[in-house]
Amino acid sequence: MTQLVCGNHLAFSCDVAKEHDVQNTFEEIEKHLGQVNFLVNAAGINRDSLLIRTKTEDMVSQLHTNLLGSMLTCKAAMRTMIQQQGGSIVNVGSITGLKGNSGQSAYSASKGGLVGFSRALAKEVAKKKIRVNVVAPGFVHTDMTKDLKEEHLKNSIPLGRFGETIEVAHAILFLLESPYITGHVLVVDGGLQLVM
């Protein structure tokens, strides 16, 4: 595990698909910063391909990072959140986890699984005053979308453009700070779900 210090912030590198790495990272976070009040799971990878051409290892890596990684980090955060009787978790999904997308069956499965997991966990921990929600972005300017044909795709988005990461961040912050919302999926996609 690598620790970086940036001003008043600490950053740790961690393989979220490895439980031992996750546990060690949370121990370090708690040692340096104290209790964990908020958790945002935004690690994600995609290996786009039609299912018939998708390698098994690509399916597994997407499920491990996109779904298992979020499950492991939520599990690690639960220890302190249950003790302190409160916390807020936002898992970053995708519109494809709700609607599916051709050529993204494994990715869609991992993000769809994240929705089911988050809603089930929200029910499990509500009595402990822990909230669990999902933000499901559409096309957003990130490393994942840099090779897409934006000019063609933005014509299918009612708002006529890709989103920006700051717009997704605003949605995440809204859910982190909304004390009466849990088990919710907030779609941030410029209206794409209306036409998919």
Backbone as ProteinMPNN parsed JSONL, in Angstrom:
{"seq_chain_A": "MTQLVCGNHLAFSCDVAKEHDVQNTFEEIEKHLGQVNFLVNAAGINRDSLLIRTKTEDMVSQLHTNLLGSMLTCKAAMRTMIQQQGGSIVNVGSITGLKGNSGQSAYSASKGGLVGFSRALAKEVAKKKIRVNVVAPGFVHTDMTKDLKEEHLKNSIPLGRFGETIEVAHAILFLLESPYITGHVLVVDGGLQLVM", "coords_chain_A": {"N_chain_A": [[0.843, -1.185, 0.0], [0.543, 2.188, -0.85], [1.128, 5.388, 0.464], [0.196, 8.722, 0.079], [0.841, 12.146, 0.668], [-0.923, 15.058, 0.358], [-0.979, 18.246, 0.8], [-3.354, 18.912, 3.187], [-4.434, 16.45, 2.922], [-4.687, 12.884, 2.758], [-3.73, 10.168, 0.722], [-4.26, 6.846, -0.283], [-3.083, 4.01, -1.993], [-4.782, 1.157, -3.208], [-5.774, -2.163, -3.869], [-8.907, -2.766, -4.556], [-10.213, -5.146, -4.959], [-9.039, -7.008, -3.394], [-9.34, -8.359, -0.324], [-7.592, -8.249, 1.897], [-5.916, -6.053, 1.281], [-7.82, -4.018, 1.319], [-8.727, -4.102, 4.005], [-6.318, -3.446, 5.357], [-5.911, -0.855, 4.361], [-8.138, 0.534, 5.386], [-7.588, 0.331, 8.106], [-5.296, 1.922, 8.247], [-6.385, 4.388, 7.443], [-8.184, 4.871, 9.557], [-6.377, 5.005, 11.644], [-4.905, 7.326, 11.035], [-6.865, 9.296, 10.539], [-9.129, 8.855, 12.065], [-12.574, 8.065, 12.76], [-14.672, 6.688, 10.152], [-16.87, 8.414, 8.257], [-18.018, 8.829, 5.774], [-18.252, 7.133, 2.657], [-17.248, 6.693, -0.617], [-17.535, 4.747, -3.371], [-15.855, 4.544, -6.199], [-14.202, 3.231, -7.902], [-13.602, 1.676, -10.995], [-13.694, -0.4, -13.917], [-13.786, -1.106, -17.445], [-14.248, -3.482, -20.067], [-15.033, -3.474, -22.949], [-16.919, -5.503, -25.113], [-18.602, -7.783, -27.289], [-20.47, -10.42, -25.805], [-19.893, -13.017, -26.766], [-17.311, -12.741, -27.605], [-15.938, -12.0, -25.385], [-13.369, -12.412, -23.085], [-12.981, -14.731, -20.411], [-11.375, -13.914, -18.268], [-11.593, -11.16, -18.513], [-14.268, -10.741, -17.891], [-14.233, -11.57, -15.212], [-12.406, -9.745, -14.058], [-13.794, -7.326, -14.292], [-16.06, -7.829, -12.723], [-14.8, -8.265, -10.261], [-13.497, -5.765, -9.695], [-15.551, -3.779, -10.086], [-17.824, -4.676, -8.689], [-17.289, -6.619, -6.523], [-15.18, -5.202, -5.301], [-16.481, -2.882, -4.332], [-18.218, -4.104, -2.536], [-16.405, -5.169, -0.68], [-15.144, -2.845, 0.338], [-17.324, -1.539, 1.465], [-17.977, -3.406, 3.443], [-15.676, -3.228, 5.055], [-15.913, -0.576, 5.937], [-18.191, -0.744, 7.458], [-17.601, -1.623, 10.058], [-16.706, 0.593, 11.718], [-18.778, 2.381, 11.173], [-21.072, 1.1, 12.144], [-20.426, 0.941, 14.874], [-20.349, 3.669, 15.526], [-22.901, 4.318, 15.011], [-23.856, 5.466, 12.555], [-23.468, 6.776, 9.221], [-22.639, 7.306, 5.746], [-22.919, 6.052, 2.518], [-22.002, 6.061, -0.872], [-22.257, 4.402, -3.819], [-20.804, 4.234, -6.984], [-22.427, 3.636, -9.846], [-23.724, 2.868, -13.035], [-25.522, 3.988, -15.907], [-25.758, 1.889, -17.651], [-25.987, -0.272, -15.99], [-28.591, -0.215, -15.308], [-30.047, -0.138, -17.68], [-28.688, -1.715, -19.502], [-26.399, -2.402, -22.22], [-25.437, -2.897, -25.53], [-22.59, -4.812, -26.224], [-21.523, -4.449, -23.771], [-22.023, -6.376, -21.81], [-20.824, -7.73, -19.59], [-19.82, -5.565, -18.093], [-22.24, -4.19, -17.665], [-23.541, -6.114, -16.121], [-21.935, -6.111, -13.822], [-22.374, -3.522, -12.844], [-25.149, -3.497, -12.608], [-25.421, -5.449, -10.657], [-24.288, -4.037, -8.581], [-26.266, -2.192, -7.968], [-28.328, -3.86, -6.95], [-26.944, -4.96, -4.745], [-26.423, -2.596, -3.253], [-28.99, -1.702, -2.578], [-29.911, -3.848, -1.044], [-28.035, -3.779, 1.06], [-28.633, -1.266, 2.087], [-31.087, -1.798, 3.302], [-30.232, -3.6, 5.258], [-28.666, -2.049, 7.018], [-30.031, 0.212, 7.814], [-31.288, 0.579, 10.288], [-29.142, 1.094, 11.869], [-28.595, 3.649, 11.33], [-27.184, 4.095, 8.986], [-26.726, 5.022, 5.689], [-27.189, 3.993, 2.299], [-26.585, 4.559, -1.028], [-26.828, 4.953, -4.651], [-25.153, 6.423, -7.385], [-25.786, 6.777, -10.748], [-24.152, 7.343, -13.484], [-24.344, 8.543, -16.91], [-22.932, 9.047, -20.071], [-19.904, 10.482, -19.421], [-17.236, 12.809, -19.34], [-14.402, 11.145, -18.977], [-11.482, 9.064, -18.409], [-12.444, 6.603, -19.203], [-14.248, 7.136, -21.231], [-12.915, 8.487, -23.189], [-12.18, 7.498, -25.71], [-14.516, 7.215, -27.095], [-16.898, 8.009, -29.692], [-17.776, 10.985, -29.459], [-19.199, 13.071, -30.787], [-21.074, 11.699, -32.334], [-22.468, 10.213, -30.381], [-23.518, 12.132, -28.6], [-25.733, 13.141, -29.842], [-27.743, 11.405, -29.199], [-28.381, 11.996, -26.633], [-30.66, 13.669, -24.668], [-30.014, 16.228, -23.467], [-27.934, 16.894, -25.081], [-25.111, 16.647, -24.778], [-22.043, 15.323, -23.328], [-21.607, 14.536, -19.853], [-19.919, 16.195, -17.084], [-17.294, 15.472, -14.762], [-17.524, 16.915, -12.382], [-20.236, 17.347, -12.211], [-21.22, 14.842, -11.647], [-19.967, 14.548, -9.203], [-21.343, 16.478, -7.688], [-23.841, 15.245, -7.477], [-23.15, 12.976, -6.001], [-22.286, 14.184, -3.604], [-24.693, 15.357, -2.814], [-26.239, 13.045, -2.181], [-24.638, 11.937, -0.156], [-25.048, 13.778, 1.851], [-27.763, 13.814, 2.389], [-30.062, 13.23, 4.7], [-32.415, 11.708, 4.725], [-32.579, 9.927, 2.649], [-32.185, 6.776, 1.333], [-31.133, 3.723, -0.219], [-31.526, 4.537, -2.79], [-31.31, 5.186, -6.339], [-29.669, 7.484, -8.119], [-29.845, 8.888, -11.169], [-27.59, 10.295, -13.43], [-27.427, 11.546, -16.258], [-28.015, 13.26, -18.374], [-30.507, 12.824, -19.427], [-30.434, 10.491, -20.884], [-31.503, 7.985, -20.182], [-34.106, 8.231, -20.921], [-34.299, 7.685, -23.592], [-33.002, 5.323, -24.105]], "CA_chain_A": [[0.0, 0.0, 0.0], [1.281, 3.434, -0.959], [0.469, 6.535, 1.088], [0.622, 10.016, -0.445], [0.365, 13.299, 1.421], [-1.165, 16.2, -0.52], [-1.511, 19.299, 1.661], [-4.012, 18.353, 4.373], [-5.119, 15.228, 2.518], [-3.929, 11.639, 2.626], [-4.22, 9.261, -0.327], [-3.709, 5.5, -0.19], [-3.401, 3.134, -3.124], [-5.348, -0.08, -2.687], [-6.5, -3.021, -4.809], [-10.189, -2.967, -3.874], [-10.678, -6.519, -5.147], [-8.312, -7.866, -2.45], [-9.853, -8.03, 1.004], [-6.479, -7.91, 2.778], [-5.541, -4.672, 0.951], [-8.893, -3.13, 1.772], [-8.673, -4.048, 5.473], [-5.127, -2.682, 5.744], [-6.124, 0.555, 4.029], [-9.071, 1.118, 6.355], [-6.868, 0.46, 9.375], [-4.439, 3.108, 8.12], [-7.26, 5.569, 7.424], [-8.687, 5.094, 10.913], [-5.229, 5.383, 12.475], [-4.507, 8.704, 10.728], [-7.967, 10.256, 10.435], [-10.229, 8.549, 12.978], [-13.729, 7.325, 12.255], [-15.099, 6.843, 8.759], [-18.258, 8.883, 8.194], [-18.493, 8.768, 4.399], [-17.53, 6.253, 1.74], [-17.658, 6.755, -2.023], [-16.892, 3.71, -4.177], [-15.846, 5.013, -7.585], [-13.268, 2.446, -8.721], [-14.32, 0.935, -12.027], [-13.03, -0.695, -15.188], [-14.632, -1.758, -18.448], [-13.585, -4.205, -21.148], [-16.16, -3.601, -23.867], [-16.873, -6.54, -26.139], [-19.766, -8.661, -27.324], [-20.257, -11.534, -24.872], [-19.309, -14.158, -27.471], [-15.882, -12.478, -27.77], [-15.369, -11.554, -24.115], [-12.556, -13.396, -22.379], [-13.428, -14.975, -19.041], [-10.609, -13.084, -17.329], [-12.125, -9.8, -18.567], [-15.51, -10.767, -17.106], [-13.868, -11.676, -13.798], [-11.769, -8.503, -13.585], [-14.839, -6.308, -14.148], [-16.868, -8.173, -11.543], [-13.976, -8.07, -9.06], [-13.283, -4.345, -9.414], [-16.773, -2.973, -10.07], [-18.818, -5.164, -7.73], [-16.659, -7.154, -5.315], [-14.431, -4.128, -4.662], [-17.417, -2.055, -3.553], [-18.709, -4.913, -1.424], [-15.347, -5.279, 0.328], [-14.924, -1.569, 1.008], [-18.495, -1.323, 2.324], [-17.817, -4.295, 4.6], [-14.639, -2.652, 5.919], [-16.429, 0.661, 6.539], [-19.281, -1.071, 8.378], [-17.136, -1.781, 11.446], [-16.772, 1.847, 12.464], [-20.084, 3.011, 11.001], [-22.005, 0.464, 13.077], [-20.032, 1.374, 16.221], [-20.703, 5.068, 15.761], [-24.336, 4.457, 14.714], [-24.114, 6.419, 11.487], [-22.55, 6.841, 8.094], [-23.281, 7.45, 4.446], [-22.166, 5.391, 1.449], [-22.486, 6.202, -2.245], [-21.586, 3.55, -4.795], [-20.959, 4.785, -8.328], [-22.827, 2.622, -10.813], [-23.755, 3.317, -14.42], [-26.815, 3.83, -16.579], [-25.805, 0.557, -18.273], [-26.424, -1.219, -14.97], [-30.049, -0.136, -15.244], [-30.644, -0.328, -19.0], [-27.903, -2.599, -20.357], [-25.875, -1.778, -23.431], [-24.798, -3.867, -26.413], [-21.138, -4.793, -26.142], [-21.118, -4.194, -22.39], [-22.801, -7.284, -20.961], [-20.131, -7.97, -18.313], [-19.821, -4.292, -17.375], [-23.618, -3.952, -17.23], [-23.82, -7.053, -15.029], [-21.246, -5.66, -12.61], [-23.019, -2.308, -12.345], [-26.488, -3.894, -12.178], [-25.223, -6.117, -9.373], [-24.004, -3.001, -7.588], [-27.559, -1.627, -7.564], [-28.97, -4.84, -6.064], [-26.163, -5.006, -3.51], [-26.594, -1.35, -2.492], [-30.348, -1.659, -2.018], [-29.971, -4.844, 0.031], [-27.252, -3.266, 2.186], [-29.4, -0.163, 2.672], [-32.07, -2.409, 4.211], [-29.516, -4.231, 6.373], [-28.0, -1.141, 7.965], [-30.837, 1.418, 8.066], [-31.536, 0.722, 11.73], [-27.901, 1.604, 12.46], [-28.476, 5.025, 10.82], [-26.24, 4.115, 7.869], [-27.451, 5.137, 4.422], [-26.462, 3.48, 1.136], [-27.221, 4.997, -2.269], [-26.076, 4.761, -5.892], [-25.215, 7.396, -8.475], [-25.637, 6.057, -12.014], [-23.872, 8.284, -14.571], [-24.35, 8.157, -18.311], [-21.649, 9.393, -20.688], [-19.231, 11.567, -18.713], [-15.838, 12.947, -19.771], [-13.424, 10.468, -18.111], [-10.582, 8.198, -19.173], [-13.222, 5.496, -19.756], [-15.03, 7.542, -22.408], [-12.117, 9.343, -24.077], [-12.084, 6.93, -27.053], [-15.845, 7.125, -27.712], [-17.209, 9.016, -30.713], [-18.665, 11.891, -28.739], [-20.081, 13.826, -31.687], [-22.171, 10.815, -32.714], [-23.233, 9.788, -29.211], [-24.227, 13.215, -27.913], [-27.019, 13.341, -30.515], [-28.754, 10.543, -28.571], [-28.596, 12.468, -25.268], [-31.577, 14.803, -24.752], [-29.36, 17.506, -23.173], [-27.04, 17.168, -26.19], [-23.691, 16.689, -24.445], [-21.535, 14.46, -22.265], [-21.525, 15.185, -18.552], [-18.608, 16.48, -16.514], [-17.105, 14.778, -13.48], [-18.009, 17.766, -11.289], [-21.688, 17.167, -12.122], [-21.402, 13.576, -10.914], [-19.544, 14.824, -7.826], [-22.442, 17.177, -7.02], [-24.869, 14.245, -7.166], [-22.619, 12.16, -4.905], [-22.33, 14.996, -2.396], [-26.109, 15.472, -2.431], [-26.664, 11.813, -1.51], [-23.887, 11.791, 1.098], [-25.531, 14.718, 2.862], [-29.232, 13.802, 2.471], [-30.299, 12.305, 5.808], [-33.646, 10.907, 4.613], [-32.55, 9.166, 1.401], [-31.373, 5.561, 1.334], [-31.586, 2.726, -1.187], [-31.938, 5.258, -4.004], [-30.405, 5.274, -7.482], [-29.779, 8.806, -8.745], [-29.312, 8.834, -12.524], [-26.99, 11.562, -13.862], [-27.112, 11.115, -17.63], [-28.494, 14.19, -19.386], [-31.767, 12.332, -19.988], [-30.194, 9.338, -21.754], [-32.39, 6.866, -19.858], [-35.383, 8.451, -21.56], [-34.277, 7.223, -24.972], [-32.321, 4.01, -24.221]], "C_chain_A": [[0.882, 1.239, 0.0], [0.471, 4.552, -0.333], [1.059, 7.807, 0.509], [0.059, 11.122, 0.435], [0.263, 14.473, 0.464], [-1.797, 17.306, 0.321], [-2.058, 18.687, 2.934], [-4.711, 17.033, 4.082], [-4.152, 14.053, 2.481], [-4.55, 10.819, 1.517], [-3.504, 7.932, -0.179], [-4.034, 4.755, -1.463], [-3.807, 1.785, -2.562], [-5.989, -0.854, -3.832], [-7.807, -3.405, -4.134], [-10.742, -4.377, -4.023], [-9.962, -7.504, -4.224], [-8.667, -7.455, -1.03], [-8.74, -7.594, 1.962], [-6.026, -6.462, 2.537], [-6.571, -3.682, 1.496], [-8.842, -2.973, 3.29], [-7.488, -3.216, 5.948], [-5.307, -1.194, 5.491], [-7.06, 1.216, 5.025], [-8.43, 1.266, 7.733], [-5.973, 1.691, 9.367], [-5.259, 4.395, 8.139], [-7.731, 5.894, 8.837], [-7.57, 5.528, 11.853], [-4.867, 6.86, 12.274], [-5.649, 9.715, 10.855], [-9.121, 10.0, 11.399], [-11.37, 7.845, 12.276], [-14.034, 7.648, 10.795], [-16.573, 7.219, 8.757], [-18.869, 8.721, 6.81], [-17.626, 7.816, 3.597], [-18.115, 6.436, 0.348], [-16.86, 5.704, -2.772], [-16.989, 4.105, -5.641], [-14.852, 4.253, -8.458], [-14.066, 1.666, -9.756], [-13.463, 0.725, -13.257], [-14.062, -1.242, -16.156], [-13.754, -2.395, -19.512], [-14.668, -4.499, -22.182], [-15.919, -4.66, -24.931], [-18.207, -7.276, -26.138], [-19.466, -9.884, -26.472], [-19.541, -12.707, -25.532], [-17.795, -14.006, -27.633], [-15.184, -12.103, -26.456], [-14.602, -12.68, -23.437], [-13.046, -13.519, -20.941], [-12.686, -14.086, -18.055], [-11.073, -11.629, -17.356], [-13.457, -9.689, -17.821], [-15.178, -10.718, -15.619], [-13.277, -10.366, -13.283], [-12.803, -7.391, -13.403], [-15.702, -6.572, -12.922], [-16.08, -7.93, -10.26], [-13.827, -6.594, -8.718], [-14.605, -3.615, -9.188], [-17.783, -3.393, -9.018], [-18.17, -5.641, -6.439], [-15.877, -6.067, -4.575], [-15.311, -3.236, -3.806], [-17.961, -2.823, -2.359], [-17.668, -4.982, -0.302], [-15.115, -3.964, 1.056], [-16.114, -1.207, 1.898], [-18.379, -2.164, 3.596], [-16.793, -3.719, 5.572], [-15.138, -1.402, 6.631], [-17.494, 0.379, 7.589], [-18.826, -1.136, 9.828], [-17.293, -0.481, 12.239], [-18.142, 2.51, 12.323], [-21.128, 2.408, 11.941], [-21.689, 0.893, 14.506], [-20.484, 2.796, 16.514], [-22.166, 5.355, 15.45], [-24.596, 5.558, 13.684], [-23.054, 6.394, 10.41], [-23.334, 6.944, 6.802], [-22.357, 6.899, 3.369], [-22.825, 5.709, 0.115], [-21.621, 5.324, -3.137], [-21.857, 4.111, -6.188], [-21.217, 3.648, -9.311], [-22.716, 3.163, -12.228], [-25.16, 3.151, -14.956], [-26.913, 2.454, -17.235], [-26.183, -0.522, -17.274], [-27.928, -1.244, -14.802], [-30.692, -0.52, -16.572], [-29.943, -1.373, -19.855], [-27.399, -1.841, -21.574], [-25.162, -2.846, -24.25], [-23.287, -3.711, -26.365], [-20.616, -4.542, -24.739], [-21.84, -5.129, -21.42], [-22.133, -7.522, -19.609], [-20.114, -6.697, -17.469], [-21.211, -3.987, -16.828], [-23.993, -4.859, -16.068], [-23.178, -6.588, -13.727], [-21.934, -4.44, -12.01], [-24.469, -2.565, -11.93], [-26.432, -4.607, -10.831], [-24.974, -5.125, -8.256], [-25.291, -2.352, -7.088], [-28.257, -2.574, -6.594], [-28.272, -4.925, -4.717], [-26.439, -3.782, -2.644], [-27.972, -1.276, -1.857], [-30.509, -2.669, -0.882], [-29.214, -4.349, 1.265], [-27.98, -2.114, 2.87], [-30.438, -0.688, 3.652], [-31.39, -2.989, 5.449], [-29.09, -3.239, 7.435], [-28.808, 0.109, 8.303], [-31.066, 1.645, 9.555], [-30.303, 1.215, 12.482], [-27.614, 3.036, 11.998], [-27.366, 5.167, 9.766], [-27.057, 4.116, 6.588], [-26.563, 4.668, 3.279], [-27.241, 3.851, -0.119], [-26.29, 4.755, -3.449], [-26.243, 5.988, -6.776], [-24.915, 6.633, -9.755], [-25.412, 7.056, -13.158], [-24.112, 7.669, -15.947], [-22.974, 8.445, -18.891], [-21.073, 10.645, -20.017], [-17.792, 11.619, -19.214], [-14.898, 12.359, -18.723], [-12.479, 9.688, -19.016], [-11.341, 7.057, -19.845], [-13.924, 5.864, -21.054], [-14.21, 8.316, -23.442], [-12.02, 8.814, -25.506], [-13.441, 6.792, -27.756], [-16.038, 8.242, -28.73], [-18.259, 9.969, -30.156], [-19.648, 12.599, -29.655], [-21.295, 12.996, -32.1], [-23.073, 10.524, -31.52], [-24.043, 10.914, -28.585], [-25.556, 13.548, -28.586], [-28.13, 12.495, -29.902], [-29.069, 10.97, -27.142], [-29.5, 13.694, -25.322], [-30.944, 16.163, -24.435], [-28.229, 17.816, -24.144], [-25.553, 17.24, -25.879], [-23.341, 15.593, -23.449], [-21.54, 15.263, -20.962], [-20.083, 15.44, -18.151], [-18.507, 15.81, -15.148], [-17.621, 15.604, -12.309], [-19.517, 17.616, -11.113], [-22.03, 15.863, -11.416], [-21.032, 13.786, -9.451], [-20.642, 15.545, -7.05], [-23.543, 16.194, -6.608], [-24.424, 13.36, -5.997], [-22.709, 12.925, -3.592], [-23.758, 15.158, -1.896], [-26.564, 14.235, -1.668], [-25.921, 11.586, -0.205], [-24.518, 12.613, 2.213], [-27.048, 14.724, 3.038], [-29.688, 12.778, 3.504], [-31.541, 11.423, 5.683], [-33.725, 10.164, 3.282], [-31.644, 7.969, 1.582], [-31.979, 4.553, 0.367], [-31.984, 3.323, -2.529], [-30.865, 5.183, -5.093], [-30.658, 6.606, -8.174], [-29.07, 8.766, -10.096], [-28.829, 10.234, -12.928], [-26.516, 11.345, -15.305], [-27.619, 12.05, -18.719], [-29.777, 13.749, -20.062], [-31.612, 11.089, -20.86], [-31.145, 8.184, -21.476], [-33.765, 7.018, -20.491], [-35.462, 7.87, -22.963], [-33.63, 5.849, -25.146], [-33.344, 2.903, -24.307]], "O_chain_A": [[1.848, 1.327, 0.758], [-0.733, 4.658, -0.566], [2.279, 7.961, 0.451], [-1.08, 11.036, 0.893], [1.248, 14.846, -0.173], [-3.01, 17.309, 0.534], [-1.333, 18.025, 3.676], [-5.494, 16.55, 4.9], [-2.961, 14.211, 2.21], [-5.773, 10.779, 1.386], [-2.291, 7.889, 0.025], [-5.152, 4.855, -1.969], [-3.25, 1.321, -1.567], [-6.672, -0.268, -4.673], [-7.827, -4.261, -3.249], [-11.649, -4.763, -3.286], [-10.243, -8.703, -4.262], [-8.342, -6.353, -0.587], [-8.931, -6.669, 2.751], [-5.781, -5.727, 3.493], [-6.221, -2.645, 2.059], [-8.905, -1.857, 3.807], [-7.631, -2.377, 6.837], [-4.903, -0.366, 6.308], [-6.807, 2.337, 5.464], [-8.708, 2.232, 8.444], [-5.896, 2.417, 10.358], [-4.872, 5.375, 8.775], [-7.684, 7.047, 9.265], [-7.796, 6.332, 12.758], [-4.56, 7.561, 13.238], [-5.422, 10.863, 11.237], [-10.004, 10.846, 11.537], [-11.158, 7.113, 11.309], [-13.702, 8.717, 10.284], [-17.422, 6.445, 9.198], [-20.073, 8.506, 6.673], [-16.422, 7.705, 3.827], [-19.327, 6.344, 0.156], [-15.631, 5.767, -2.804], [-18.053, 4.016, -6.253], [-14.676, 4.59, -9.629], [-15.089, 1.063, -9.431], [-12.619, 1.554, -13.599], [-15.09, -1.779, -15.743], [-12.664, -1.91, -19.816], [-15.159, -5.624, -22.282], [-14.863, -4.707, -25.561], [-18.864, -7.379, -25.102], [-18.323, -10.337, -26.422], [-18.673, -13.326, -24.917], [-17.077, -14.996, -27.779], [-13.969, -11.911, -26.433], [-15.134, -13.773, -23.24], [-13.471, -12.537, -20.331], [-13.284, -13.561, -17.115], [-10.965, -10.929, -16.349], [-13.74, -8.668, -17.195], [-15.755, -9.935, -14.865], [-13.615, -9.927, -12.184], [-12.703, -6.601, -12.465], [-16.034, -5.652, -12.175], [-16.635, -7.439, -9.277], [-14.013, -6.209, -7.563], [-14.755, -2.905, -8.193], [-18.524, -2.554, -8.504], [-18.474, -5.117, -5.367], [-15.91, -6.017, -3.346], [-14.941, -2.874, -2.689], [-18.144, -2.252, -1.284], [-18.006, -4.868, 0.876], [-14.909, -3.961, 2.27], [-15.931, -0.63, 2.969], [-18.653, -1.681, 4.695], [-17.018, -3.721, 6.782], [-14.82, -1.187, 7.801], [-17.681, 1.173, 8.511], [-19.57, -0.753, 10.731], [-17.928, -0.456, 13.293], [-18.616, 3.14, 13.268], [-21.972, 3.128, 12.475], [-22.607, 1.182, 15.273], [-20.947, 3.094, 17.616], [-22.628, 6.486, 15.601], [-25.421, 6.448, 13.889], [-21.9, 6.04, 10.653], [-24.54, 6.7, 6.769], [-21.173, 7.232, 3.312], [-24.047, 5.637, -0.019], [-20.402, 5.488, -3.197], [-22.997, 4.423, -6.529], [-20.347, 2.816, -9.57], [-21.742, 3.829, -12.578], [-25.903, 2.277, -14.512], [-28.007, 1.905, -17.368], [-26.654, -1.587, -17.672], [-28.481, -2.179, -14.223], [-31.75, -1.149, -16.597], [-30.519, -1.871, -20.823], [-27.91, -0.773, -21.914], [-24.368, -3.616, -23.71], [-22.768, -2.598, -26.456], [-19.407, -4.434, -24.534], [-22.225, -4.712, -20.327], [-22.811, -7.515, -18.582], [-20.366, -6.747, -16.265], [-21.356, -3.578, -15.676], [-24.679, -4.434, -15.138], [-23.792, -6.658, -12.662], [-22.062, -4.342, -10.79], [-24.968, -1.926, -11.004], [-27.287, -4.397, -9.971], [-25.394, -5.34, -7.119], [-25.392, -2.0, -5.913], [-28.726, -2.149, -5.538], [-28.923, -4.959, -3.673], [-26.664, -3.909, -1.441], [-28.106, -0.833, -0.716], [-31.163, -2.384, 0.121], [-29.699, -4.485, 2.388], [-27.949, -1.999, 4.095], [-30.651, -0.096, 4.71], [-31.914, -2.881, 6.558], [-29.143, -3.544, 8.626], [-28.311, 0.982, 9.015], [-31.039, 2.783, 10.024], [-30.413, 1.7, 13.608], [-26.532, 3.57, 12.241], [-26.705, 6.201, 9.668], [-27.97, 3.307, 6.423], [-25.355, 4.903, 3.274], [-28.413, 3.501, -0.258], [-25.124, 4.399, -3.279], [-27.343, 6.527, -6.901], [-23.912, 5.925, -9.841], [-26.376, 7.559, -13.736], [-24.087, 6.45, -16.121], [-21.959, 8.123, -18.272], [-21.677, 11.717, -20.044], [-17.194, 10.577, -19.484], [-14.626, 12.992, -17.703], [-12.653, 9.656, -20.234], [-10.95, 6.591, -20.915], [-14.169, 4.997, -21.892], [-14.749, 8.754, -24.458], [-11.8, 9.597, -26.43], [-13.506, 6.307, -28.885], [-15.409, 9.296, -28.634], [-19.461, 9.786, -30.354], [-20.827, 12.711, -29.318], [-22.405, 13.517, -32.206], [-24.297, 10.583, -31.632], [-25.145, 10.677, -28.09], [-26.418, 14.172, -27.967], [-29.311, 12.808, -30.055], [-29.933, 10.375, -26.499], [-29.141, 14.68, -25.967], [-31.297, 17.158, -25.067], [-27.62, 18.882, -24.055], [-24.799, 17.838, -26.647], [-24.218, 15.01, -22.811], [-21.485, 16.492, -20.968], [-19.149, 14.964, -18.796], [-19.512, 15.608, -14.467], [-18.11, 15.038, -11.332], [-20.028, 17.742, -10.0], [-23.011, 15.788, -10.676], [-21.701, 13.266, -8.559], [-20.853, 15.253, -5.873], [-24.105, 16.304, -5.518], [-25.219, 13.037, -5.115], [-23.155, 12.38, -2.582], [-24.007, 15.104, -0.692], [-27.204, 14.353, -0.623], [-26.507, 11.093, 0.759], [-24.525, 12.202, 3.374], [-27.571, 15.563, 3.771], [-29.703, 11.581, 3.218], [-31.703, 10.482, 6.459], [-34.815, 9.81, 2.835], [-30.475, 8.114, 1.941], [-33.192, 4.531, 0.161], [-32.694, 2.692, -3.311], [-29.67, 5.124, -4.802], [-31.726, 6.829, -8.744], [-27.848, 8.629, -10.161], [-29.553, 11.22, -12.788], [-25.357, 11.005, -15.544], [-27.65, 11.662, -19.887], [-30.109, 14.233, -21.144], [-32.572, 10.675, -21.51], [-31.556, 7.479, -22.398], [-34.512, 6.045, -20.59], [-36.55, 7.594, -23.469], [-33.704, 5.27, -26.229], [-32.979, 1.732, -24.409]]}, "name": "protein", "num_of_chains": 1, "seq": "MTQLVCGNHLAFSCDVAKEHDVQNTFEEIEKHLGQVNFLVNAAGINRDSLLIRTKTEDMVSQLHTNLLGSMLTCKAAMRTMIQQQGGSIVNVGSITGLKGNSGQSAYSASKGGLVGFSRALAKEVAKKKIRVNVVAPGFVHTDMTKDLKEEHLKNSIPLGRFGETIEVAHAILFLLESPYITGHVLVVDGGLQLVM"}
